[in-house]
Structures are given as structure tokens and as C-alpha cells.
Amino acid sequence: MGTLARIEACGAESMLGDAIERAYGELETVDRLMSLYRGDSELSILNSLNRLNGPERVQADADPTVVSPSTFRVIAAAVRLAEDSEGAFDPTVGPLVRLWGFYRGDGSVPTPEEVVNTRARVGFRHIRLDASRRAVRFEQADLELDLGGLAKGYAVDRAMTRLREAGATAGLVDLGESSVGLYGRAQSFAIRNPLQPDETVGTFKLERGCVSTSAGYQQGFEHEGEWYAHIIDPRDGWPVRNSLSATVLGPEGDAMKVDALSTAGFVAGPDEALRLWERLGVEGVLYFRKGAEVDFVLTSGFPHLSR
Ligand code: AMP
Ligand code: MG
């Protein structure tokens, strides 16, 4: 999934190696199913089947594709969040991510016309899910799924479950700041200065739960003095400009939700992000541009930051 992984466990020495290996196995499984960095993942194959079969796949009687229970679960969660966020989060954003060059890793600015045309291929409402058969059907040609906004969180949830099951007294799964889960031992988390990411604006402590940060500084490219972030607003097809970073916290076992909600809040912007986070029961803070200044909003239960 294009990130480094760190797993820590505390407990009897006899079980530690096995616990970590099993937890790591969960990360590999999710990578094999849902990564777009590999052409042979279940998700890549689902996307390419759709491309190969073209328009006939969109007919009402076309065969849907049956996917694994895990992939179905994550796709269904992504669609639910797309509904909840009124399309700020959209797992069909793939064609736009490609257009802006983020899969290649060297971004470039497309023409406004290309943005409009590609934008027309995006829309979670064109996905039909049948839970009884775990079937996925795209009702529009050229639709592509990208679960990059929540699959890491899902992987963290699965790996954490393994550490718990194995009897580890404390555990940590860290997929970069984009998704972290922990229990049993307090850990300090830094909120970076979004304009100067090697500096922090403050830290908070968490003993159990999960944390996810989505930020413009994590990935993007510069063009003519302007920074283009890897998170795209599906409603206009452009990389999100006003948001700088979003950090969301939730209880243990909610890493997928928290991962999705940091991405969603980043796209939604301050007013909508607060409403969404409060409605869905997580804590979050969003840093954003206000003219030449940086401002932030946060939910009422967000932990106090110390310096
Ligand atoms: P995260 O690091 O969790 O915020 O996820 C960012 C990744 O999610 C990007 O690299 C894209 O693969 C994908 N993505 C970009 N924009 C969106 C969006 N509006 N909704 C859902 N996923 C997105
Ligand atoms: Mg995310």
C-alpha cells in the first residue's frame, strides 16, 4: 500500500514472534487484495475487468463481479462514507488520481478540459453492491475503485485483532501517520505544522484507539510555485487546496472509519468536516488556509495539545 509498516507487541516472549508474524500477515493479505500499487491485487483485477469489458459491462444484465468478503466489506464501507460525506469521500476517484499523475508518482497539471472529462467518469452512485452475493457492478463504463483512503485503516484493524488474539498485553500497528492503532501503552502523537512539517504544533497522548492524519504535505507535487496535494475533491476534480491537514481519533477497532474520516474531512473543509466528525462520533482537528493565515477547527472532545 505504498507505506512502511511498524508493529510492536508486549507480552510473554514465547508468543511475541508469532503474534507479530500473524499481524504482519494481515497487512500482507490486505495489500494483496486492495493495493493499486500491484497489478495482481483483487482490486486491480476488478478495475481492469471493467476496462476490458467496456460498455457492455454497464448493461443491467451484465454479470457482476464477485469479490472476497474482505474486499466487499471495505468497498461497502467506502460507499457508505461517500453517502455520509455527500461525495467528499469517493472511492471512484481513481481516474482523477491517475490524471493528476499520483499513481505514477510524478504529478503534472492537466488541462481544464481533461479535468472535466475525467470528472465525468467519477461517481460512487454508479456502483451497485449486492451483499448477499458479494457482487460488485459498475453501472458506468470506465469506473475505477481506489480504496487508498481507508484500506490502510482496515489493515490496521485486522492486524490489531491478531495482536489481541495472540495475547499481547500491549500492541501498536503503525502504517505511517496515515493510520495507527494501539492499546496497552500510552504513546505520544505529534501534530505537524502543516506548512513546516518538520516542526510540530503540539502533541497529545493516547493509550488505546486509533489515529489517522491526511495531509497535503504527505504526498503531492509543486508546479509553478503552487502545491498540488494527492487528495482530490471529486466534486470539481481538482486537488484539495484549502485544507492542510486533518487528524482524526477513534476507539480501538475503528481504524478503517477513522482513516476514511480523515480523508473525508480534508476534502469537506472546516464546516462540513466538523459536522461529519461529530455526527459519526469521532474527534478531529482540521488545519486550513484562511487567506494568508493558517486556521483550525476541532471537535469538542479532541485532546488538549501540549507543546
Ligand atoms: P489518505 O492518505 O488516507 O488520506 O488517503 C489518500 C488516498 O486516497 C489518495 O492517495 C488516493 O488514493 C485516495 N483519494 C484521493 N482523493 C480521495 C477522495 N476524495 N475520496 C476517497 N479517496 C481519495
Ligand atoms: Mg484516509
mmCIF file of C-alpha atoms and ligand atoms in Angstrom:
data_model
loop_
_atom_site.group_PDB
_atom_site.id
_atom_site.type_symbol
_atom_site.label_atom_id
_atom_site.label_comp_id
_atom_site.label_asym_id
_atom_site.label_seq_id
_atom_site.Cartn_x
_atom_site.Cartn_y
_atom_site.Cartn_z
ATOM 1 C CA MET A 1 0.000 0.000 0.000
ATOM 2 C CA GLY A 2 2.958 2.251 -0.583
ATOM 3 C CA THR A 3 3.965 2.752 3.014
ATOM 4 C CA LEU A 4 6.303 1.444 5.696
ATOM 5 C CA ALA A 5 4.790 -0.695 8.449
ATOM 6 C CA ARG A 6 5.831 -0.929 12.086
ATOM 7 C CA ILE A 7 4.383 -3.459 14.505
ATOM 8 C CA GLU A 8 5.160 -3.608 18.225
ATOM 9 C CA ALA A 9 3.901 -6.052 20.826
ATOM 10 C CA CYS A 10 4.489 -6.618 24.541
ATOM 11 C CA GLY A 11 3.889 -9.908 26.325
ATOM 12 C CA ALA A 12 5.404 -13.281 27.089
ATOM 13 C CA GLU A 13 8.490 -13.777 24.968
ATOM 14 C CA SER A 14 7.272 -17.151 23.748
ATOM 15 C CA MET A 15 4.340 -15.629 21.856
ATOM 16 C CA LEU A 16 5.774 -12.378 20.592
ATOM 17 C CA GLY A 17 7.385 -13.560 17.363
ATOM 18 C CA ASP A 18 4.291 -15.439 16.342
ATOM 19 C CA ALA A 19 1.970 -12.552 17.263
ATOM 20 C CA ILE A 20 3.938 -10.113 15.140
ATOM 21 C CA GLU A 21 4.164 -12.512 12.245
ATOM 22 C CA ARG A 22 0.409 -13.052 12.236
ATOM 23 C CA ALA A 23 -0.265 -9.336 12.460
ATOM 24 C CA TYR A 24 2.133 -8.724 9.580
ATOM 25 C CA GLY A 25 0.343 -11.458 7.616
ATOM 26 C CA GLU A 26 -2.870 -9.440 7.875
ATOM 27 C CA LEU A 27 -1.152 -6.403 6.356
ATOM 28 C CA GLU A 28 0.115 -8.561 3.501
ATOM 29 C CA THR A 29 -3.337 -10.000 2.915
ATOM 30 C CA VAL A 30 -4.934 -6.572 2.653
ATOM 31 C CA ASP A 31 -2.110 -5.420 0.366
ATOM 32 C CA ARG A 32 -2.665 -8.426 -1.880
ATOM 33 C CA LEU A 33 -6.395 -7.725 -2.084
ATOM 34 C CA MET A 34 -6.660 -3.951 -2.268
ATOM 35 C CA SER A 35 -3.393 -2.299 -3.239
ATOM 36 C CA LEU A 36 -3.314 -0.440 -6.533
ATOM 37 C CA TYR A 37 0.481 -0.485 -6.392
ATOM 38 C CA ARG A 38 0.265 -4.058 -7.655
ATOM 39 C CA GLY A 39 -1.443 -5.099 -10.853
ATOM 40 C CA ASP A 40 -2.416 -8.512 -9.481
ATOM 41 C CA SER A 41 -4.421 -7.340 -6.459
ATOM 42 C CA GLU A 42 -8.088 -8.245 -6.403
ATOM 43 C CA LEU A 43 -8.954 -4.564 -6.725
ATOM 44 C CA SER A 44 -6.646 -4.012 -9.726
ATOM 45 C CA ILE A 45 -8.202 -7.020 -11.414
ATOM 46 C CA LEU A 46 -11.719 -5.765 -10.684
ATOM 47 C CA ASN A 47 -10.798 -2.431 -12.264
ATOM 48 C CA SER A 48 -9.177 -3.970 -15.312
ATOM 49 C CA LEU A 49 -12.078 -6.354 -15.918
ATOM 50 C CA ASN A 50 -14.297 -3.339 -16.070
ATOM 51 C CA ARG A 51 -11.970 -1.599 -18.518
ATOM 52 C CA LEU A 52 -11.635 -4.681 -20.732
ATOM 53 C CA ASN A 53 -15.316 -5.399 -20.942
ATOM 54 C CA GLY A 54 -16.158 -1.798 -21.595
ATOM 55 C CA PRO A 55 -19.707 -0.597 -22.165
ATOM 56 C CA GLU A 56 -21.392 -3.998 -22.203
ATOM 57 C CA ARG A 57 -20.437 -4.373 -18.596
ATOM 58 C CA VAL A 58 -22.710 -1.480 -17.766
ATOM 59 C CA GLN A 59 -25.841 -3.067 -19.107
ATOM 60 C CA ALA A 60 -28.293 -4.033 -16.448
ATOM 61 C CA ASP A 61 -27.935 -7.734 -17.178
ATOM 62 C CA ALA A 62 -24.136 -7.780 -17.268
ATOM 63 C CA ASP A 63 -22.571 -10.203 -14.815
ATOM 64 C CA PRO A 64 -21.417 -8.529 -11.681
ATOM 65 C CA THR A 65 -18.005 -9.433 -10.282
ATOM 66 C CA VAL A 66 -17.945 -11.429 -7.077
ATOM 67 C CA VAL A 67 -15.188 -10.339 -4.701
ATOM 68 C CA SER A 68 -13.754 -11.672 -1.440
ATOM 69 C CA PRO A 69 -15.611 -10.929 1.807
ATOM 70 C CA SER A 70 -12.837 -8.566 2.910
ATOM 71 C CA THR A 71 -12.788 -6.505 -0.258
ATOM 72 C CA PHE A 72 -16.573 -6.378 -0.292
ATOM 73 C CA ARG A 73 -16.607 -5.091 3.263
ATOM 74 C CA VAL A 74 -14.192 -2.276 2.518
ATOM 75 C CA ILE A 75 -15.960 -1.286 -0.716
ATOM 76 C CA ALA A 76 -19.296 -1.227 1.151
ATOM 77 C CA ALA A 77 -17.804 0.920 3.938
ATOM 78 C CA ALA A 78 -16.333 3.288 1.343
ATOM 79 C CA VAL A 79 -19.689 3.698 -0.386
ATOM 80 C CA ARG A 80 -21.427 4.330 2.936
ATOM 81 C CA LEU A 81 -18.897 7.011 3.767
ATOM 82 C CA ALA A 82 -19.329 8.546 0.331
ATOM 83 C CA GLU A 83 -23.040 8.856 1.109
ATOM 84 C CA ASP A 84 -22.382 10.231 4.600
ATOM 85 C CA SER A 85 -19.955 12.833 3.277
ATOM 86 C CA GLU A 86 -22.112 13.710 0.276
ATOM 87 C CA GLY A 87 -19.386 12.722 -2.129
ATOM 88 C CA ALA A 88 -16.413 14.470 -0.494
ATOM 89 C CA PHE A 89 -15.050 10.976 0.060
ATOM 90 C CA ASP A 90 -15.496 8.947 -3.108
ATOM 91 C CA PRO A 91 -13.835 5.564 -3.778
ATOM 92 C CA THR A 92 -14.339 6.025 -7.536
ATOM 93 C CA VAL A 93 -11.875 8.927 -7.605
ATOM 94 C CA GLY A 94 -9.239 6.662 -9.281
ATOM 95 C CA PRO A 95 -9.357 8.153 -12.797
ATOM 96 C CA LEU A 96 -8.707 11.619 -11.337
ATOM 97 C CA VAL A 97 -5.841 10.317 -9.188
ATOM 98 C CA ARG A 98 -4.330 8.876 -12.371
ATOM 99 C CA LEU A 99 -4.958 12.026 -14.443
ATOM 100 C CA TRP A 100 -3.046 14.141 -11.916
ATOM 101 C CA GLY A 101 -0.181 11.640 -12.054
ATOM 102 C CA PHE A 102 -0.322 10.383 -8.469
ATOM 103 C CA TYR A 103 -0.129 6.681 -9.373
ATOM 104 C CA ARG A 104 2.992 7.349 -11.449
ATOM 105 C CA GLY A 105 4.480 9.359 -8.619
ATOM 106 C CA ASP A 106 5.308 12.341 -10.838
ATOM 107 C CA GLY A 107 2.412 14.706 -10.929
ATOM 108 C CA SER A 108 1.522 17.114 -13.687
ATOM 109 C CA VAL A 109 -1.248 19.629 -14.183
ATOM 110 C CA PRO A 110 -3.824 18.505 -16.772
ATOM 111 C CA THR A 111 -5.857 20.843 -18.952
ATOM 112 C CA PRO A 112 -9.196 22.066 -17.541
ATOM 113 C CA GLU A 113 -10.914 20.080 -20.290
ATOM 114 C CA GLU A 114 -9.198 16.854 -19.232
ATOM 115 C CA VAL A 115 -10.305 17.507 -15.656
ATOM 116 C CA VAL A 116 -13.929 17.996 -16.717
ATOM 117 C CA ASN A 117 -13.914 14.862 -18.891
ATOM 118 C CA THR A 118 -12.290 12.685 -16.248
ATOM 119 C CA ARG A 119 -14.522 14.112 -13.544
ATOM 120 C CA ALA A 120 -17.472 12.803 -15.546
ATOM 121 C CA ARG A 121 -16.183 9.237 -15.064
ATOM 122 C CA VAL A 122 -16.249 9.527 -11.274
ATOM 123 C CA GLY A 123 -19.247 8.872 -9.064
ATOM 124 C CA PHE A 124 -19.929 6.397 -6.275
ATOM 125 C CA ARG A 125 -23.598 6.313 -7.233
ATOM 126 C CA HIS A 126 -22.653 4.220 -10.268
ATOM 127 C CA ILE A 127 -21.595 1.303 -8.057
ATOM 128 C CA ARG A 128 -24.173 -1.392 -7.334
ATOM 129 C CA LEU A 129 -23.480 -3.749 -4.448
ATOM 130 C CA ASP A 130 -25.287 -6.974 -3.699
ATOM 131 C CA ALA A 131 -24.298 -8.099 -0.231
ATOM 132 C CA SER A 132 -25.978 -11.498 -0.488
ATOM 133 C CA ARG A 133 -23.639 -12.461 -3.342
ATOM 134 C CA ARG A 134 -20.739 -10.104 -2.526
ATOM 135 C CA ALA A 135 -21.220 -8.819 -6.035
ATOM 136 C CA VAL A 136 -19.949 -5.505 -7.376
ATOM 137 C CA ARG A 137 -21.316 -3.986 -10.544
ATOM 138 C CA PHE A 138 -20.244 -0.761 -12.207
ATOM 139 C CA GLU A 139 -23.132 0.963 -13.909
ATOM 140 C CA GLN A 140 -20.888 3.188 -15.927
ATOM 141 C CA ALA A 141 -18.032 2.326 -18.242
ATOM 142 C CA ASP A 142 -14.583 3.399 -17.076
ATOM 143 C CA LEU A 143 -15.422 3.409 -13.379
ATOM 144 C CA GLU A 144 -12.423 2.560 -11.183
ATOM 145 C CA LEU A 145 -12.201 1.944 -7.472
ATOM 146 C CA ASP A 146 -9.430 3.349 -5.269
ATOM 147 C CA LEU A 147 -9.593 2.288 -1.613
ATOM 148 C CA GLY A 148 -6.399 4.190 -0.708
ATOM 149 C CA GLY A 149 -8.380 6.474 1.599
ATOM 150 C CA LEU A 150 -9.381 3.671 4.005
ATOM 151 C CA ALA A 151 -7.658 0.341 3.233
ATOM 152 C CA LYS A 152 -4.692 1.107 5.491
ATOM 153 C CA GLY A 153 -7.071 1.627 8.382
ATOM 154 C CA TYR A 154 -8.768 -1.655 7.596
ATOM 155 C CA ALA A 155 -5.361 -3.387 7.602
ATOM 156 C CA VAL A 156 -4.561 -1.816 10.992
ATOM 157 C CA ASP A 157 -7.837 -3.103 12.449
ATOM 158 C CA ARG A 158 -7.087 -6.633 11.269
ATOM 159 C CA ALA A 159 -3.502 -6.631 12.487
ATOM 160 C CA MET A 160 -4.556 -5.234 15.885
ATOM 161 C CA THR A 161 -7.109 -8.026 16.263
ATOM 162 C CA ARG A 162 -4.312 -10.556 15.747
ATOM 163 C CA LEU A 163 -2.147 -8.981 18.440
ATOM 164 C CA ARG A 164 -5.081 -9.055 20.875
ATOM 165 C CA GLU A 165 -5.913 -12.664 19.993
ATOM 166 C CA ALA A 166 -2.318 -13.749 20.469
ATOM 167 C CA GLY A 167 -2.454 -12.313 23.998
ATOM 168 C CA ALA A 168 -0.101 -9.360 23.605
ATOM 169 C CA THR A 169 -0.513 -7.088 26.645
ATOM 170 C CA ALA A 170 0.222 -4.027 24.518
ATOM 171 C CA GLY A 171 0.286 -3.556 20.779
ATOM 172 C CA LEU A 172 0.949 -0.968 18.123
ATOM 173 C CA VAL A 173 0.447 -1.086 14.364
ATOM 174 C CA ASP A 174 1.745 1.949 12.543
ATOM 175 C CA LEU A 175 1.338 2.393 8.796
ATOM 176 C CA GLY A 176 2.861 5.826 8.756
ATOM 177 C CA GLU A 177 0.841 8.673 10.174
ATOM 178 C CA SER A 178 -1.965 7.838 7.772
ATOM 179 C CA SER A 179 -3.123 5.026 10.076
ATOM 180 C CA VAL A 180 -2.039 3.943 13.549
ATOM 181 C CA GLY A 181 -3.729 1.690 16.107
ATOM 182 C CA LEU A 182 -2.610 0.964 19.652
ATOM 183 C CA TYR A 183 -3.573 -0.379 23.052
ATOM 184 C CA GLY A 184 -1.942 -1.130 26.382
ATOM 185 C CA ARG A 185 0.765 1.506 26.433
ATOM 186 C CA ALA A 186 0.401 5.242 26.013
ATOM 187 C CA GLN A 187 2.031 6.788 23.019
ATOM 188 C CA SER A 188 2.569 10.404 22.178
ATOM 189 C CA PHE A 189 1.374 11.721 18.805
ATOM 190 C CA ALA A 190 2.588 14.890 17.175
ATOM 191 C CA ILE A 191 0.502 17.203 15.061
ATOM 192 C CA ARG A 192 2.851 18.669 12.500
ATOM 193 C CA ASN A 193 2.900 22.248 11.429
ATOM 194 C CA PRO A 194 1.220 21.692 8.063
ATOM 195 C CA LEU A 195 3.325 24.369 6.360
ATOM 196 C CA GLN A 196 6.551 23.285 8.037
ATOM 197 C CA PRO A 197 6.071 19.554 8.581
ATOM 198 C CA ASP A 198 9.402 19.019 10.308
ATOM 199 C CA GLU A 199 8.046 21.193 13.146
ATOM 200 C CA THR A 200 5.165 20.208 15.410
ATOM 201 C CA VAL A 201 2.363 22.444 16.670
ATOM 202 C CA GLY A 202 1.715 20.187 19.648
ATOM 203 C CA THR A 203 1.423 16.628 20.905
ATOM 204 C CA PHE A 204 -1.245 14.543 22.620
ATOM 205 C CA LYS A 205 -1.169 11.197 24.371
ATOM 206 C CA LEU A 206 -3.332 8.216 23.628
ATOM 207 C CA GLU A 207 -3.350 4.896 25.432
ATOM 208 C CA ARG A 208 -5.691 2.978 23.171
ATOM 209 C CA GLY A 209 -7.573 3.669 19.990
ATOM 210 C CA CYS A 210 -6.596 4.778 16.548
ATOM 211 C CA VAL A 211 -5.315 7.900 14.835
ATOM 212 C CA SER A 212 -5.230 8.913 11.199
ATOM 213 C CA THR A 213 -3.774 12.006 9.554
ATOM 214 C CA SER A 214 -4.418 13.061 5.977
ATOM 215 C CA ALA A 215 -2.279 15.945 4.874
ATOM 216 C CA GLY A 216 -1.243 17.798 1.782
ATOM 217 C CA TYR A 217 2.417 17.627 2.761
ATOM 218 C CA GLN A 218 2.382 13.789 2.771
ATOM 219 C CA GLN A 219 2.285 13.473 -0.987
ATOM 220 C CA GLY A 220 1.923 15.892 -3.858
ATOM 221 C CA PHE A 221 3.919 17.955 -6.319
ATOM 222 C CA GLU A 222 4.860 21.531 -6.942
ATOM 223 C CA HIS A 223 4.136 23.304 -10.181
ATOM 224 C CA GLU A 224 4.863 26.991 -10.804
ATOM 225 C CA GLY A 225 5.102 27.697 -7.096
ATOM 226 C CA GLU A 226 1.788 26.006 -6.253
ATOM 227 C CA TRP A 227 1.467 22.760 -4.245
ATOM 228 C CA TYR A 228 -0.902 20.076 -5.573
ATOM 229 C CA ALA A 229 -1.924 17.565 -2.886
ATOM 230 C CA HIS A 230 -2.693 13.893 -3.600
ATOM 231 C CA ILE A 231 -6.212 14.164 -2.186
ATOM 232 C CA ILE A 232 -8.728 15.209 -4.776
ATOM 233 C CA ASP A 233 -12.089 16.890 -4.442
ATOM 234 C CA PRO A 234 -14.290 14.606 -6.556
ATOM 235 C CA ARG A 235 -16.839 17.374 -6.861
ATOM 236 C CA ASP A 236 -14.604 19.548 -9.036
ATOM 237 C CA GLY A 237 -11.816 17.146 -9.986
ATOM 238 C CA TRP A 238 -9.029 19.319 -8.527
ATOM 239 C CA PRO A 239 -6.596 18.547 -5.707
ATOM 240 C CA VAL A 240 -7.936 19.988 -2.466
ATOM 241 C CA ARG A 241 -6.431 23.455 -1.971
ATOM 242 C CA ASN A 242 -7.670 24.994 1.249
ATOM 243 C CA SER A 243 -7.184 22.120 3.675
ATOM 244 C CA LEU A 244 -3.688 21.495 5.011
ATOM 245 C CA SER A 245 -4.073 18.554 7.391
ATOM 246 C CA ALA A 246 -6.775 16.558 9.143
ATOM 247 C CA THR A 247 -6.184 14.330 12.182
ATOM 248 C CA VAL A 248 -8.953 12.048 13.444
ATOM 249 C CA LEU A 249 -9.077 9.795 16.538
ATOM 250 C CA GLY A 250 -11.427 6.973 17.393
ATOM 251 C CA PRO A 251 -11.801 3.976 19.681
ATOM 252 C CA GLU A 252 -9.960 0.705 19.218
ATOM 253 C CA GLY A 253 -11.257 -1.269 16.237
ATOM 254 C CA ASP A 254 -12.313 1.833 14.299
ATOM 255 C CA ALA A 255 -9.128 2.424 12.307
ATOM 256 C CA MET A 256 -10.890 1.997 8.951
ATOM 257 C CA LYS A 257 -13.572 4.519 9.868
ATOM 258 C CA VAL A 258 -11.034 6.970 11.252
ATOM 259 C CA ASP A 259 -8.810 6.627 8.161
ATOM 260 C CA ALA A 260 -11.770 7.304 5.874
ATOM 261 C CA LEU A 261 -12.919 10.227 8.011
ATOM 262 C CA SER A 262 -9.553 11.991 7.956
ATOM 263 C CA THR A 263 -9.553 11.854 4.159
ATOM 264 C CA ALA A 264 -13.234 12.873 4.037
ATOM 265 C CA GLY A 265 -12.759 15.782 6.467
ATOM 266 C CA PHE A 266 -9.755 17.002 4.499
ATOM 267 C CA VAL A 267 -11.886 17.193 1.346
ATOM 268 C CA ALA A 268 -15.005 18.503 3.044
ATOM 269 C CA GLY A 269 -13.384 21.597 4.597
ATOM 270 C CA PRO A 270 -13.899 23.095 8.076
ATOM 271 C CA ASP A 271 -17.682 23.407 8.416
ATOM 272 C CA GLU A 272 -18.651 20.135 6.827
ATOM 273 C CA ALA A 273 -15.761 18.225 8.432
ATOM 274 C CA LEU A 274 -16.875 19.213 11.933
ATOM 275 C CA ARG A 275 -20.454 18.243 11.226
ATOM 276 C CA LEU A 276 -19.411 14.900 9.745
ATOM 277 C CA TRP A 277 -16.985 14.026 12.562
ATOM 278 C CA GLU A 278 -19.481 14.937 15.257
ATOM 279 C CA ARG A 279 -22.297 13.053 13.592
ATOM 280 C CA LEU A 280 -20.179 9.912 13.218
ATOM 281 C CA GLY A 281 -18.756 10.063 16.748
ATOM 282 C CA VAL A 282 -15.039 10.701 16.208
ATOM 283 C CA GLU A 283 -12.743 13.516 17.340
ATOM 284 C CA GLY A 284 -10.841 15.524 14.781
ATOM 285 C CA VAL A 285 -8.884 18.659 14.006
ATOM 286 C CA LEU A 286 -8.567 20.316 10.610
ATOM 287 C CA TYR A 287 -5.923 22.874 9.689
ATOM 288 C CA PHE A 288 -6.760 25.002 6.691
ATOM 289 C CA ARG A 289 -5.827 28.167 4.844
ATOM 290 C CA LYS A 290 -7.745 31.296 5.601
ATOM 291 C CA GLY A 291 -6.381 33.971 3.300
ATOM 292 C CA ALA A 292 -2.674 34.137 4.042
ATOM 293 C CA GLU A 293 -3.130 32.644 7.527
ATOM 294 C CA VAL A 294 -3.471 29.107 8.858
ATOM 295 C CA ASP A 295 -6.563 28.469 10.959
ATOM 296 C CA PHE A 296 -8.024 25.326 12.513
ATOM 297 C CA VAL A 297 -11.279 23.868 13.802
ATOM 298 C CA LEU A 298 -11.661 20.933 16.183
ATOM 299 C CA THR A 299 -14.363 18.799 17.766
ATOM 300 C CA SER A 300 -15.203 19.442 21.399
ATOM 301 C CA GLY A 301 -13.632 16.228 22.702
ATOM 302 C CA PHE A 302 -10.320 16.485 20.875
ATOM 303 C CA PRO A 303 -7.468 16.028 23.386
ATOM 304 C CA HIS A 304 -5.639 19.071 24.640
ATOM 305 C CA LEU A 305 -2.386 19.633 22.744
ATOM 306 C CA SER A 306 0.754 20.199 24.761
ATOM 307 C CA ARG A 307 3.922 21.667 23.378
HETATM 308 P P1 AMP B 1 -5.326 9.103 2.972
HETATM 309 O O1 AMP B 1 -3.846 9.080 2.947
HETATM 310 O O2 AMP B 1 -5.951 8.049 3.812
HETATM 311 O O3 AMP B 1 -5.924 10.447 3.230
HETATM 312 O O4 AMP B 1 -5.819 8.689 1.505
HETATM 313 C C1 AMP B 1 -5.352 9.347 0.360
HETATM 314 C C2 AMP B 1 -5.570 8.431 -0.823
HETATM 315 O O5 AMP B 1 -6.979 8.235 -1.019
HETATM 316 C C3 AMP B 1 -5.066 9.007 -2.101
HETATM 317 O O6 AMP B 1 -3.717 8.652 -2.304
HETATM 318 C C4 AMP B 1 -5.988 8.384 -3.135
HETATM 319 O O7 AMP B 1 -5.566 7.071 -3.429
HETATM 320 C C5 AMP B 1 -7.298 8.311 -2.409
HETATM 321 N N1 AMP B 1 -8.140 9.521 -2.544
HETATM 322 C C6 AMP B 1 -7.803 10.742 -3.048
HETATM 323 N N2 AMP B 1 -8.855 11.593 -3.002
HETATM 324 C C7 AMP B 1 -9.894 10.882 -2.456
HETATM 325 C C8 AMP B 1 -11.251 11.192 -2.170
HETATM 326 N N3 AMP B 1 -11.784 12.406 -2.400
HETATM 327 N N4 AMP B 1 -12.029 10.205 -1.634
HETATM 328 C C9 AMP B 1 -11.524 8.970 -1.393
HETATM 329 N N5 AMP B 1 -10.250 8.626 -1.646
HETATM 330 C C10 AMP B 1 -9.435 9.563 -2.170
HETATM 331 MG MG MG B 2 -7.609 8.122 4.962
#
